[in-house]
Structure formats: C-alpha cells, structure tokens
Amino acid sequence: MNKPNIVILGAGYGGIITASRLSKQLGHNDANITLVNKHSYHYQTTWLHEPAAGTIPAEKARVPIKDVLDLNKVNFVQDTAVEIDRDAKKVVLENGELEYDYLVVALGSVAETFGVPGVFEHAFSKWTVNGARQVKEHIEYMFATYNNLEEKKDELLTFIVAGAGFTGIEFVGELSKRVPELCATYDVPREKVKMYVIEAAPTALPGFDPELVEYAMNLLESRGVEFKINCPIKEVVKDGVILANGDEIKSNTVVWATGVRGPEIIEKSGFEAMRGRIKVESDLRAPGHEEIFVIGDCALIINEEINRPYPPTAQIAIQMAETCAHNLATLVKGGSELKNFKPEIKGTVASLGGKEAIGVVGTRKLFGSSASFMKKVIDNRSLFLIGGPGLLLKKGKNPL
Amino acid sequence: MNKPNIVILGAGYGGIITASRLSKQLGHNDANITLVNKHSYHYQTTWLHEPAAGTIPAEKARVPIKDVLDLNKVNFVQDTAVEIDRDAKKVVLENGELEYDYLVVALGSVAETFGVPGVFEHAFSKWTVNGARQVKEHIEYMFATYNNLEEKKDELLTFIVAGAGFTGIEFVGELSKRVPELCATYDVPREKVKMYVIEAAPTALPGFDPELVEYAMNLLESRGVEFKINCPIKEVVKDGVILANGDEIKSNTVVWATGVRGPEIIEKSGFEAMRGRIKVESDLRAPGHEEIFVIGDCALIINEEINRPYPPTAQIAIQMAETCAHNLATLVKGGSELKNFKPEIKGTVASLGGKEAIGVVGTRKLFGSSASFMKKVIDNRSLFLIGGPGLLLKKGKNPL
C-alpha cells in the first residue's frame, strides 16, 4: 500500500487531459491521482472571445469537471494553489496542503502587461469564464447607458482592444460582428461605435502569413475596426489609453489582449522562469526535478528551427498532456524510458466572427468559410479529447 | 382651406390613443393632426418593470408609431417639446416650432424625488425603454463582476428599491423571480443577494386592500425581499442610501420608484400646477384655455368620494384619451356640447412576478394565478386599444 501521490495543478487543457489519460493508464493500486482547480469546471480558453463579445453563452465554453473525469479514479479538490514547497514536496493551497510524489504544474497563464501601468486597474484582462461574462455585460451596459445621458458620451461606444495577436483579433472579430445587432437592440446609430485595435509590434498577427493578415485586416476594417499598428500604449487610464506618441483615446472599455505570462506561483515557488514560464527538459520535467512535470502555458519550449519559444497554445498543451501522462505512468510503473516531447503543429486558425476566419492547415492557407469550418472542427476536436463523444454532442459547434 | 391644426404632445397611452381616435373621427378636410414624440415608438409604461428586471425583452414593451397610426392621416414629428407658448399658440421644439389651434398635452410624468438629494445622480429613476434597458444591464453587470473581484463586495449584490407603491412592488416582484436564475448563470451563492424595498409611508401599496398587501409582502419575503416600511430615505449616495434614522445600506443599485410628478415643461410654460400636474376642467381642458386639453399623468382630477386626486394610471389615461378625442372632434366640427370626464375604475392588478399577482376587479379580490391572469388580460386590452388585433397578436401576453 505504498501508492505514490500524483497531484495535478490546474484543469485547463493540459491538466484535465493529463488527469483523464492517467485515470485510464493507471489502476487504483498504482497511484492516488488528485486534481486541484480553482473552479468546479474546466473551460475552453480558446473560445472565450465568443462569450466575451456575447456571441455564444459563457455556459457553452465550460464543462463541469465531474462530467468529464471519473471521480472514482481521480480525487478532485476545488481550491487554489498558493505555493509549491519543492523541498517538502507539498503544495500549499488556500485551504489546506497536499503532499505529492509526482506533481504536474498546469496552471495556465495570466495577462502580460509589459509593465504598462493601469492594466489591472482599468482594463479587462481576465480571459476566464468570469472575466468573459464581465466584458460582455460591460459592453451591453455601455450600449444601454448611451441613450440615457442628456449629453452623449462617445467614450461609452468606443472599444479598445490592446494587442493584435490571436486573442485580440479573435475578440474584435466577434465584437465587430455583434455591433450591428447591439446598435439595433439599443437604438444606437452605427456610426457612433468606434473599435480600435492597438498593437505595439510592426504587424498584426505576428508570425502569420502576410496574405492572411491582410485578409483579416481588410475584413475587420470593412466592419469598422480601426487598426493602430506599431503604436505602443504608454498607460491605461480611467477613461481610456495614452499612447506612446502622446495621443489619447477616450474609451470606457479597454480589453487587454497583448499576450500572457506564467502565473505568479511559479516565481514565488523559486522556479527559474522566463516571464513566469519554466523552460522544461525534453521529457517535460522541470530542470533538477525528476518528480515535477510542467505543461501548457507554464512550460517553455524552444522551436529549434527559428530558435524562438513556441507560442502557448491549446494545441501544444493538449499534446504535452498526452506525453506527460505517458511519462508519469511509465515512472509510476517503475519504467525509466520517457518520451521526448515534440509538438506537431497541425494548423492554426483564427476566427474573425460569423463565418469568417483565416488559417493554415498543413501547408494550405485557408480564408473565409473554409477557414471558419476548420476552426470549428478544431474546437470540436478539443471537446472530443477532453470529454469524448458525449461532450462533443453537448457543446460541439456546427461547422456548416 | 382653413383647417385647424391639432397638435398632440406625447405618444404615451393618452397621446397615441387620442391621435388614433381623432384620425378615425375626423376626415382629411376637418383638421391637420400632428403627433409629436421624442422617440419613434410608443411604449407600455406599465410593463417596464419586466424589461428592467430582464424577464421580457424591452422590445416587447414598445411599438413603432408607424405600426399603429395611419401616417396618411396623422403627421408624426419626432422631436422633444421644450415649451408651450400659450399666447402665441405655438409649441417650441428642440428642432423647430409648431403652431396649433388645439393642443393636447399628454407628456406623461417624471420621477418625483420629494427633495431627496442624490436621486438623479446615483439612482435609476427613468421608467422608459432606455431606462429599463439600463437597469437590466446594470444588474447583470453587478452579477458578472462579483466573482472577478479578489475581495468580494456585497454591495454589488444588494438591490434597493425606493418606494413600495405599484411600480416598486411590481419591479421587485420581477427581480425576486429572476434572482435564482441570475445566481445560477453567474455562479453567485443565492444567500449573497439582498433585496430591500424601502418605503416612507406606513404601509406598502397604500390604498390597496390590507389583505392583498399582506399577501404580496409575504410572497415577496418568501423570495428574500426585505421590507423597510415607515422608513424614509434621507439621501441617495454613490454607494447606497442613508436612511432618516441614520442607518446606511451599501448598494451599487438603487432603483427609484416613489411615484411621479408632471414634467418640467408644464411649470416652465406658466401653467398653474400641483407637482407638475394641471388640475383640469371636467371636459379635460386646462383652466382658462378653451383650446388646450391635458390628459394622462399631466392631468390632475379629484376623486370626490375621498377628496383626493386619482392616481396617475394607464387606465385613466386611456379613458381620458377617448373623451379628449370626442371633445376635440366635436369642437372641430363646430359643436359645443362637450362630455365631462369621469373615470370608471374597472380594476387594479399588481403583478408580483411569474404567475403571481394581487388585485381588485370590480369588488372582487384576486390573488395568485387568477390575479396574474387578469393582469395579462389588462395588458392585452391596452395593446388592443392602441393597435387593434394586429398588435395584440404581435405583442400580446399569454394569460395562461
């Protein structure tokens, strides 16, 4: 009865799939598996731009953990990890402690502010279920308020998206698709609504094929989105943003989407990290720790071909989870031959709202409805990997 | 070709029915009929507690004017009346002027603050389509925000209704019915939500039968509503209300429903008025003005039986409109025998949310689902009077 304790921190793509695979690869007598998560549900981070803009209900983007894990095989603890005590091999939670023999750190990421002041105070920066619902309700409140003021305030109808990366573009895609409907519902003249995407880098969607980037920008511009590229934000203030060039844009709604960094707990627990991410060994273990795996957005791996880190994506998190579960099961069963992780990038598709998207699948560029079709296939695939055909039926997206 | 100009100010219950009846009682050669309204739509004021709480869409409570009036017979001007120049017989609008031979003042009412400071700054007090939508979105934003704050703020989930009259009770009825659904949607524990109804008078629903009042209060209390009766509010502040007894209740949502007064334009135009309402002659004309009719909430008439004013209700406004149209048509056609107005109170029913209501119809007291049935019959009747069977089909409520 000397079963090892496996503790998995986080039920995002990485954590929940690790737990699911381990519960199948290990028997009751092999190990105690415990999953710790702040909420009782997993959510599809890559879908959150949709409920944030109000184009799908937030409910659709989340899954109760009990619906997708066999809780006879995995202990679920709803709590928040505060610190990892690597010497004592225990995790300090807000409401307790858990000892581990093996640990999986799959705690996702938080907004990267790049030191810009005012982001946490004045911008919406949480890409969570709670955060997405707040953005949606805030936007609707702005529309609902506009006609109630004697002196019309245009900043109520000015929406700023900071960052033209994947998340910023996908969010403004949904928002721009929904604005005509919001205008009709709240009797707001369409021309009063302004949408800005502000990006410090010299291009939108860095890393994407330029032809696809141009397609996306043209499409979004045709829906009224204005791009400010090569235009760093100096500060987020109560009533808008101040740009590095000195200009101000008044807005009551700044959505922060400039990218992510690892969560605070990583550095607090003494791991060596770059922007909160741990550069893992090829078997996904933290350097110097045979018992700690790090996956998903917390893990940093280098794309040797371009000598730059792979971006943190759901696709890679899911693949890491499969390798992590395999390696953990091997160790628990006394093996030592661990797999090396190598991401296999099948494709990348960014939705632009409605039936529009852009992307690359294999070597093929996709535009418009064929890209949108692929995006939904990808979303459905992640549902299937997490919860099998039952979850796919419940939450799946119609690709047609 | 010396047709008189009839100008009707306001497209509430009184104005729109006057316009509708006149357009049938008078021919093209009898008069020019012009209806002036701030919006392009009429709305059902007595329904607004429903969209304000989010139990029906705001769209359902309004009707485009063009859908219910024959605009070949009635000129519609979308504008706001600023002042009535009684000597020059013209109405000054925000964007122009209109001369009249006959005027119908049917401009409704605005919130009565009773001199309590802070109402317009910190409370929701507009019972309009715009106002109702704002209350709804504000409430949802409070729920959506709650879980995003590290330090939970209970004032986000504390809702104060000032006034236990008809509007306050009907609104809290809808809100209390919706709260369990909002808690489920936003993952908020039900016990965190507080609802207060605060009333300065010694009873809720003054004028209602005490047995009905008790039924209503018991029902609402069972849904978590707390009543503070005989408890005047001293001030509305940014984060709640200060009571006359010195207590404070923290809340981000104060809905003001302590009753109404006539609009500012009445006193500004030099009419003698009590709380903005003109005490009309028995033929509904303003004292000293053979050419000005005043109806609906702007008109004050005394219930001789109790020597107190009739409350401003849709029922009376609709009956006034019928008399007003008849009297105007008589005058235009050269007659002089005008009808005296006498309200015929058919019944009064207050909805309490869901299938609950209380009321009196004739001499019969109604509770629960039979009262709720009658309430919907009354709502449907007003739709029928305004827009005939077509409107009833489009916007009618299923009484079962």
PDB file of N, CA, C and O in Angstrom, chain A residues 147-186:
ATOM      1  N   ASN A 147     -28.070  56.120 -24.466  1.00  0.00           N
ATOM      2  CA  ASN A 147     -29.239  56.964 -24.737  1.00  0.00           C
ATOM      3  C   ASN A 147     -29.862  57.567 -23.493  1.00  0.00           C
ATOM      4  O   ASN A 147     -30.785  58.369 -23.596  1.00  0.00           O
ATOM      5  N   ASN A 148     -29.392  57.182 -22.323  1.00  0.00           N
ATOM      6  CA  ASN A 148     -29.951  57.742 -21.097  1.00  0.00           C
ATOM      7  C   ASN A 148     -29.282  59.037 -20.669  1.00  0.00           C
ATOM      8  O   ASN A 148     -29.740  59.684 -19.748  1.00  0.00           O
ATOM      9  N   LEU A 149     -28.168  59.370 -21.318  1.00  0.00           N
ATOM     10  CA  LEU A 149     -27.455  60.579 -20.900  1.00  0.00           C
ATOM     11  C   LEU A 149     -27.902  61.772 -21.733  1.00  0.00           C
ATOM     12  O   LEU A 149     -28.041  61.661 -22.951  1.00  0.00           O
ATOM     13  N   GLU A 150     -28.133  62.889 -21.059  1.00  0.00           N
ATOM     14  CA  GLU A 150     -28.515  64.107 -21.780  1.00  0.00           C
ATOM     15  C   GLU A 150     -27.395  64.482 -22.741  1.00  0.00           C
ATOM     16  O   GLU A 150     -27.618  64.738 -23.912  1.00  0.00           O
ATOM     17  N   GLU A 151     -26.165  64.517 -22.178  1.00  0.00           N
ATOM     18  CA  GLU A 151     -25.022  64.843 -23.024  1.00  0.00           C
ATOM     19  C   GLU A 151     -24.382  63.534 -23.451  1.00  0.00           C
ATOM     20  O   GLU A 151     -23.858  62.785 -22.627  1.00  0.00           O
ATOM     21  N   LYS A 152     -24.464  63.234 -24.713  1.00  0.00           N
ATOM     22  CA  LYS A 152     -23.992  61.930 -25.194  1.00  0.00           C
ATOM     23  C   LYS A 152     -22.480  61.805 -25.042  1.00  0.00           C
ATOM     24  O   LYS A 152     -21.733  62.708 -25.416  1.00  0.00           O
ATOM     25  N   LYS A 153     -22.050  60.696 -24.483  1.00  0.00           N
ATOM     26  CA  LYS A 153     -20.620  60.479 -24.279  1.00  0.00           C
ATOM     27  C   LYS A 153     -20.121  59.422 -25.249  1.00  0.00           C
ATOM     28  O   LYS A 153     -20.422  58.243 -25.107  1.00  0.00           O
ATOM     29  N   ASP A 154     -19.302  59.852 -26.211  1.00  0.00           N
ATOM     30  CA  ASP A 154     -18.845  58.921 -27.237  1.00  0.00           C
ATOM     31  C   ASP A 154     -17.931  57.837 -26.675  1.00  0.00           C
ATOM     32  O   ASP A 154     -17.813  56.752 -27.257  1.00  0.00           O
ATOM     33  N   GLU A 155     -17.274  58.118 -25.540  1.00  0.00           N
ATOM     34  CA  GLU A 155     -16.370  57.102 -24.972  1.00  0.00           C
ATOM     35  C   GLU A 155     -17.120  55.860 -24.522  1.00  0.00           C
ATOM     36  O   GLU A 155     -16.531  54.795 -24.379  1.00  0.00           O
ATOM     37  N   LEU A 156     -18.440  55.990 -24.310  1.00  0.00           N
ATOM     38  CA  LEU A 156     -19.222  54.793 -23.977  1.00  0.00           C
ATOM     39  C   LEU A 156     -19.238  53.811 -25.138  1.00  0.00           C
ATOM     40  O   LEU A 156     -19.389  52.609 -24.940  1.00  0.00           O
ATOM     41  N   LEU A 157     -19.152  54.343 -26.346  1.00  0.00           N
ATOM     42  CA  LEU A 157     -19.274  53.497 -27.536  1.00  0.00           C
ATOM     43  C   LEU A 157     -17.934  53.307 -28.248  1.00  0.00           C
ATOM     44  O   LEU A 157     -17.881  52.926 -29.410  1.00  0.00           O
ATOM     45  N   THR A 158     -16.850  53.606 -27.536  1.00  0.00           N
ATOM     46  CA  THR A 158     -15.515  53.395 -28.093  1.00  0.00           C
ATOM     47  C   THR A 158     -14.886  52.202 -27.394  1.00  0.00           C
ATOM     48  O   THR A 158     -14.793  52.174 -26.168  1.00  0.00           O
ATOM     49  N   PHE A 159     -14.504  51.225 -28.195  1.00  0.00           N
ATOM     50  CA  PHE A 159     -13.977  49.978 -27.648  1.00  0.00           C
ATOM     51  C   PHE A 159     -12.547  49.786 -28.118  1.00  0.00           C
ATOM     52  O   PHE A 159     -12.278  49.822 -29.322  1.00  0.00           O
ATOM     53  N   ILE A 160     -11.653  49.620 -27.158  1.00  0.00           N
ATOM     54  CA  ILE A 160     -10.238  49.481 -27.485  1.00  0.00           C
ATOM     55  C   ILE A 160      -9.780  48.064 -27.165  1.00  0.00           C
ATOM     56  O   ILE A 160      -9.993  47.570 -26.061  1.00  0.00           O
ATOM     57  N   VAL A 161      -9.186  47.428 -28.143  1.00  0.00           N
ATOM     58  CA  VAL A 161      -8.562  46.130 -27.920  1.00  0.00           C
ATOM     59  C   VAL A 161      -7.058  46.358 -27.967  1.00  0.00           C
ATOM     60  O   VAL A 161      -6.527  46.811 -28.984  1.00  0.00           O
ATOM     61  N   ALA A 162      -6.389  46.079 -26.869  1.00  0.00           N
ATOM     62  CA  ALA A 162      -4.936  46.241 -26.823  1.00  0.00           C
ATOM     63  C   ALA A 162      -4.307  44.926 -27.239  1.00  0.00           C
ATOM     64  O   ALA A 162      -4.455  43.917 -26.549  1.00  0.00           O
ATOM     65  N   GLY A 163      -3.637  44.936 -28.380  1.00  0.00           N
ATOM     66  CA  GLY A 163      -2.991  43.721 -28.857  1.00  0.00           C
ATOM     67  C   GLY A 163      -3.678  43.163 -30.090  1.00  0.00           C
ATOM     68  O   GLY A 163      -4.873  42.903 -30.081  1.00  0.00           O
ATOM     69  N   ALA A 164      -2.908  43.002 -31.170  1.00  0.00           N
ATOM     70  CA  ALA A 164      -3.453  42.438 -32.409  1.00  0.00           C
ATOM     71  C   ALA A 164      -2.922  41.034 -32.617  1.00  0.00           C
ATOM     72  O   ALA A 164      -2.686  40.608 -33.740  1.00  0.00           O
ATOM     73  N   GLY A 165      -2.689  40.326 -31.521  1.00  0.00           N
ATOM     74  CA  GLY A 165      -2.326  38.919 -31.626  1.00  0.00           C
ATOM     75  C   GLY A 165      -3.592  38.093 -31.815  1.00  0.00           C
ATOM     76  O   GLY A 165      -4.663  38.611 -32.151  1.00  0.00           O
ATOM     77  N   PHE A 166      -3.436  36.814 -31.575  1.00  0.00           N
ATOM     78  CA  PHE A 166      -4.524  35.883 -31.789  1.00  0.00           C
ATOM     79  C   PHE A 166      -5.790  36.287 -31.018  1.00  0.00           C
ATOM     80  O   PHE A 166      -6.880  36.422 -31.582  1.00  0.00           O
ATOM     81  N   THR A 167      -5.647  36.490 -29.711  1.00  0.00           N
ATOM     82  CA  THR A 167      -6.806  36.762 -28.860  1.00  0.00           C
ATOM     83  C   THR A 167      -7.467  38.090 -29.225  1.00  0.00           C
ATOM     84  O   THR A 167      -8.688  38.192 -29.325  1.00  0.00           O
ATOM     85  N   GLY A 168      -6.654  39.129 -29.420  1.00  0.00           N
ATOM     86  CA  GLY A 168      -7.200  40.447 -29.754  1.00  0.00           C
ATOM     87  C   GLY A 168      -7.973  40.420 -31.055  1.00  0.00           C
ATOM     88  O   GLY A 168      -9.079  40.960 -31.167  1.00  0.00           O
ATOM     89  N   ILE A 169      -7.397  39.745 -32.056  1.00  0.00           N
ATOM     90  CA  ILE A 169      -8.050  39.681 -33.365  1.00  0.00           C
ATOM     91  C   ILE A 169      -9.326  38.850 -33.289  1.00  0.00           C
ATOM     92  O   ILE A 169     -10.376  39.228 -33.819  1.00  0.00           O
ATOM     93  N   GLU A 170      -9.262  37.723 -32.594  1.00  0.00           N
ATOM     94  CA  GLU A 170     -10.471  36.891 -32.500  1.00  0.00           C
ATOM     95  C   GLU A 170     -11.574  37.627 -31.738  1.00  0.00           C
ATOM     96  O   GLU A 170     -12.748  37.540 -32.087  1.00  0.00           O
ATOM     97  N   PHE A 171     -11.191  38.352 -30.685  1.00  0.00           N
ATOM     98  CA  PHE A 171     -12.206  39.082 -29.923  1.00  0.00           C
ATOM     99  C   PHE A 171     -12.830  40.186 -30.774  1.00  0.00           C
ATOM    100  O   PHE A 171     -14.054  40.332 -30.826  1.00  0.00           O
ATOM    101  N   VAL A 172     -12.015  40.965 -31.444  1.00  0.00           N
ATOM    102  CA  VAL A 172     -12.585  42.074 -32.226  1.00  0.00           C
ATOM    103  C   VAL A 172     -13.386  41.531 -33.413  1.00  0.00           C
ATOM    104  O   VAL A 172     -14.329  42.170 -33.880  1.00  0.00           O
ATOM    105  N   GLY A 173     -13.022  40.340 -33.870  1.00  0.00           N
ATOM    106  CA  GLY A 173     -13.830  39.687 -34.907  1.00  0.00           C
ATOM    107  C   GLY A 173     -15.253  39.448 -34.424  1.00  0.00           C
ATOM    108  O   GLY A 173     -16.233  39.781 -35.091  1.00  0.00           O
ATOM    109  N   GLU A 174     -15.374  38.884 -33.226  1.00  0.00           N
ATOM    110  CA  GLU A 174     -16.715  38.637 -32.669  1.00  0.00           C
ATOM    111  C   GLU A 174     -17.431  39.958 -32.387  1.00  0.00           C
ATOM    112  O   GLU A 174     -18.610  40.115 -32.681  1.00  0.00           O
ATOM    113  N   LEU A 175     -16.700  40.887 -31.774  1.00  0.00           N
ATOM    114  CA  LEU A 175     -17.332  42.155 -31.385  1.00  0.00           C
ATOM    115  C   LEU A 175     -17.862  42.897 -32.615  1.00  0.00           C
ATOM    116  O   LEU A 175     -19.002  43.374 -32.626  1.00  0.00           O
ATOM    117  N   SER A 176     -17.031  42.965 -33.653  1.00  0.00           N
ATOM    118  CA  SER A 176     -17.441  43.718 -34.840  1.00  0.00           C
ATOM    119  C   SER A 176     -18.627  43.047 -35.524  1.00  0.00           C
ATOM    120  O   SER A 176     -19.452  43.705 -36.151  1.00  0.00           O
ATOM    121  N   LYS A 177     -18.702  41.738 -35.370  1.00  0.00           N
ATOM    122  CA  LYS A 177     -19.847  41.012 -35.928  1.00  0.00           C
ATOM    123  C   LYS A 177     -21.113  41.310 -35.118  1.00  0.00           C
ATOM    124  O   LYS A 177     -22.220  41.317 -35.638  1.00  0.00           O
ATOM    125  N   ARG A 178     -20.957  41.550 -33.843  1.00  0.00           N
ATOM    126  CA  ARG A 178     -22.127  41.746 -32.986  1.00  0.00           C
ATOM    127  C   ARG A 178     -22.593  43.195 -32.929  1.00  0.00           C
ATOM    128  O   ARG A 178     -23.756  43.461 -32.567  1.00  0.00           O
ATOM    129  N   VAL A 179     -21.719  44.147 -33.253  1.00  0.00           N
ATOM    130  CA  VAL A 179     -22.075  45.559 -33.079  1.00  0.00           C
ATOM    131  C   VAL A 179     -23.369  45.956 -33.798  1.00  0.00           C
ATOM    132  O   VAL A 179     -24.217  46.632 -33.208  1.00  0.00           O
ATOM    133  N   PRO A 180     -23.586  45.549 -35.028  1.00  0.00           N
ATOM    134  CA  PRO A 180     -24.851  45.959 -35.676  1.00  0.00           C
ATOM    135  C   PRO A 180     -26.080  45.511 -34.893  1.00  0.00           C
ATOM    136  O   PRO A 180     -27.063  46.255 -34.783  1.00  0.00           O
ATOM    137  N   GLU A 181     -25.999  44.310 -34.317  1.00  0.00           N
ATOM    138  CA  GLU A 181     -27.114  43.798 -33.524  1.00  0.00           C
ATOM    139  C   GLU A 181     -27.285  44.631 -32.242  1.00  0.00           C
ATOM    140  O   GLU A 181     -28.407  44.981 -31.859  1.00  0.00           O
ATOM    141  N   LEU A 182     -26.159  44.963 -31.602  1.00  0.00           N
ATOM    142  CA  LEU A 182     -26.245  45.797 -30.391  1.00  0.00           C
ATOM    143  C   LEU A 182     -26.824  47.169 -30.729  1.00  0.00           C
ATOM    144  O   LEU A 182     -27.636  47.708 -29.974  1.00  0.00           O
ATOM    145  N   CYS A 183     -26.416  47.727 -31.850  1.00  0.00           N
ATOM    146  CA  CYS A 183     -26.946  49.041 -32.264  1.00  0.00           C
ATOM    147  C   CYS A 183     -28.456  48.965 -32.455  1.00  0.00           C
ATOM    148  O   CYS A 183     -29.186  49.861 -32.031  1.00  0.00           O
ATOM    149  N   ALA A 184     -28.917  47.903 -33.074  1.00  0.00           N
ATOM    150  CA  ALA A 184     -30.357  47.759 -33.309  1.00  0.00           C
ATOM    151  C   ALA A 184     -31.098  47.591 -31.985  1.00  0.00           C
ATOM    152  O   ALA A 184     -32.128  48.223 -31.741  1.00  0.00           O
ATOM    153  N   THR A 185     -30.548  46.748 -31.109  1.00  0.00           N
ATOM    154  CA  THR A 185     -31.231  46.485 -29.836  1.00  0.00           C
ATOM    155  C   THR A 185     -31.341  47.741 -28.985  1.00  0.00           C
ATOM    156  O   THR A 185     -32.345  47.960 -28.318  1.00  0.00           O
ATOM    157  N   TYR A 186     -30.282  48.553 -28.977  1.00  0.00           N
ATOM    158  CA  TYR A 186     -30.252  49.689 -28.048  1.00  0.00           C
ATOM    159  C   TYR A 186     -30.462  51.029 -28.755  1.00  0.00           C
ATOM    160  O   TYR A 186     -30.173  52.071 -28.171  1.00  0.00           O
TER     161      TYR A 186
END
